Amino acid sequence: MREKERQEFKERIYGLMNGLLDLESYPTEESRYVEDEFGEDKSCCIAYRKVMEANIRLCERLYSENGDPDVESIIDNMMYISYHLCMKMFDYGEFFSDTL
């Protein structure tokens, strides 16, 4: 698989896991195997809901109706860290699948 195709595949798996893809308009074969981890009552959905509730409480305490830039920065950067780790985990899984 070429590097561009490999990266697109990784991104597609990530998108499926995070519920980011419109499967009705753009169905993919991988969606038969990869679960949306943010589906209703799944652990990521519950955790994300708690994050957003905490965000609202913080903004209320900070008297900010439109959010707080520091809180948004924390959330955005934690999401980037998660994305980066997912991409690396995919690479490591691919690497170690040949050695185990």
PDB file of C-alpha atoms in Angstrom, residues 34-86:
ATOM      1  CA  VAL A  34     -15.005  -0.746  13.107  1.00  0.00           C
ATOM      2  CA  GLU A  35     -17.370   0.541  15.780  1.00  0.00           C
ATOM      3  CA  ASP A  36     -18.245   4.169  16.463  1.00  0.00           C
ATOM      4  CA  GLU A  37     -16.800   4.497  19.963  1.00  0.00           C
ATOM      5  CA  PHE A  38     -18.854   7.676  20.497  1.00  0.00           C
ATOM      6  CA  GLY A  39     -22.189   5.961  19.861  1.00  0.00           C
ATOM      7  CA  GLU A  40     -24.943   6.476  22.393  1.00  0.00           C
ATOM      8  CA  ASP A  41     -24.076   5.018  25.833  1.00  0.00           C
ATOM      9  CA  LYS A  42     -20.587   3.905  24.723  1.00  0.00           C
ATOM     10  CA  SER A  43     -17.721   4.747  27.087  1.00  0.00           C
ATOM     11  CA  CYS A  44     -16.265   7.521  24.899  1.00  0.00           C
ATOM     12  CA  CYS A  45     -19.672   9.139  24.507  1.00  0.00           C
ATOM     13  CA  ILE A  46     -20.184   9.120  28.271  1.00  0.00           C
ATOM     14  CA  ALA A  47     -16.690  10.490  28.934  1.00  0.00           C
ATOM     15  CA  TYR A  48     -17.100  13.219  26.291  1.00  0.00           C
ATOM     16  CA  ARG A  49     -20.455  14.213  27.774  1.00  0.00           C
ATOM     17  CA  LYS A  50     -18.748  14.588  31.178  1.00  0.00           C
ATOM     18  CA  VAL A  51     -16.035  16.765  29.602  1.00  0.00           C
ATOM     19  CA  MET A  52     -18.617  19.008  27.985  1.00  0.00           C
ATOM     20  CA  GLU A  53     -20.620  19.256  31.220  1.00  0.00           C
ATOM     21  CA  ALA A  54     -17.444  20.259  33.074  1.00  0.00           C
ATOM     22  CA  ASN A  55     -16.745  22.787  30.329  1.00  0.00           C
ATOM     23  CA  ILE A  56     -20.179  24.347  30.851  1.00  0.00           C
ATOM     24  CA  ARG A  57     -19.691  24.483  34.633  1.00  0.00           C
ATOM     25  CA  LEU A  58     -16.274  26.132  34.230  1.00  0.00           C
ATOM     26  CA  CYS A  59     -17.652  28.704  31.821  1.00  0.00           C
ATOM     27  CA  GLU A  60     -20.492  29.460  34.237  1.00  0.00           C
ATOM     28  CA  ARG A  61     -17.988  30.004  37.051  1.00  0.00           C
ATOM     29  CA  LEU A  62     -15.887  32.184  34.762  1.00  0.00           C
ATOM     30  CA  TYR A  63     -19.002  34.122  33.680  1.00  0.00           C
ATOM     31  CA  SER A  64     -18.374  33.292  30.033  1.00  0.00           C
ATOM     32  CA  GLU A  65     -21.358  32.493  27.820  1.00  0.00           C
ATOM     33  CA  ASN A  66     -19.252  31.886  24.709  1.00  0.00           C
ATOM     34  CA  GLY A  67     -16.733  29.532  26.253  1.00  0.00           C
ATOM     35  CA  ASP A  68     -13.292  30.221  27.641  1.00  0.00           C
ATOM     36  CA  PRO A  69     -10.215  30.208  25.391  1.00  0.00           C
ATOM     37  CA  ASP A  70      -8.123  28.296  27.925  1.00  0.00           C
ATOM     38  CA  VAL A  71     -10.776  25.633  28.395  1.00  0.00           C
ATOM     39  CA  GLU A  72     -11.162  25.348  24.612  1.00  0.00           C
ATOM     40  CA  SER A  73      -7.388  25.056  24.270  1.00  0.00           C
ATOM     41  CA  ILE A  74      -7.309  22.247  26.831  1.00  0.00           C
ATOM     42  CA  ILE A  75     -10.068  20.329  25.039  1.00  0.00           C
ATOM     43  CA  ASP A  76      -8.583  20.895  21.568  1.00  0.00           C
ATOM     44  CA  ASN A  77      -5.115  19.832  22.637  1.00  0.00           C
ATOM     45  CA  MET A  78      -6.362  16.758  24.472  1.00  0.00           C
ATOM     46  CA  MET A  79      -8.226  15.783  21.303  1.00  0.00           C
ATOM     47  CA  TYR A  80      -5.033  16.285  19.279  1.00  0.00           C
ATOM     48  CA  ILE A  81      -3.080  14.134  21.749  1.00  0.00           C
ATOM     49  CA  SER A  82      -5.720  11.409  21.381  1.00  0.00           C
ATOM     50  CA  TYR A  83      -5.536  11.652  17.574  1.00  0.00           C
ATOM     51  CA  HIS A  84      -1.740  11.465  17.589  1.00  0.00           C
ATOM     52  CA  LEU A  85      -1.715   8.464  19.924  1.00  0.00           C
ATOM     53  CA  CYS A  86      -4.323   6.688  17.767  1.00  0.00           C
TER      54      CYS A  86
END
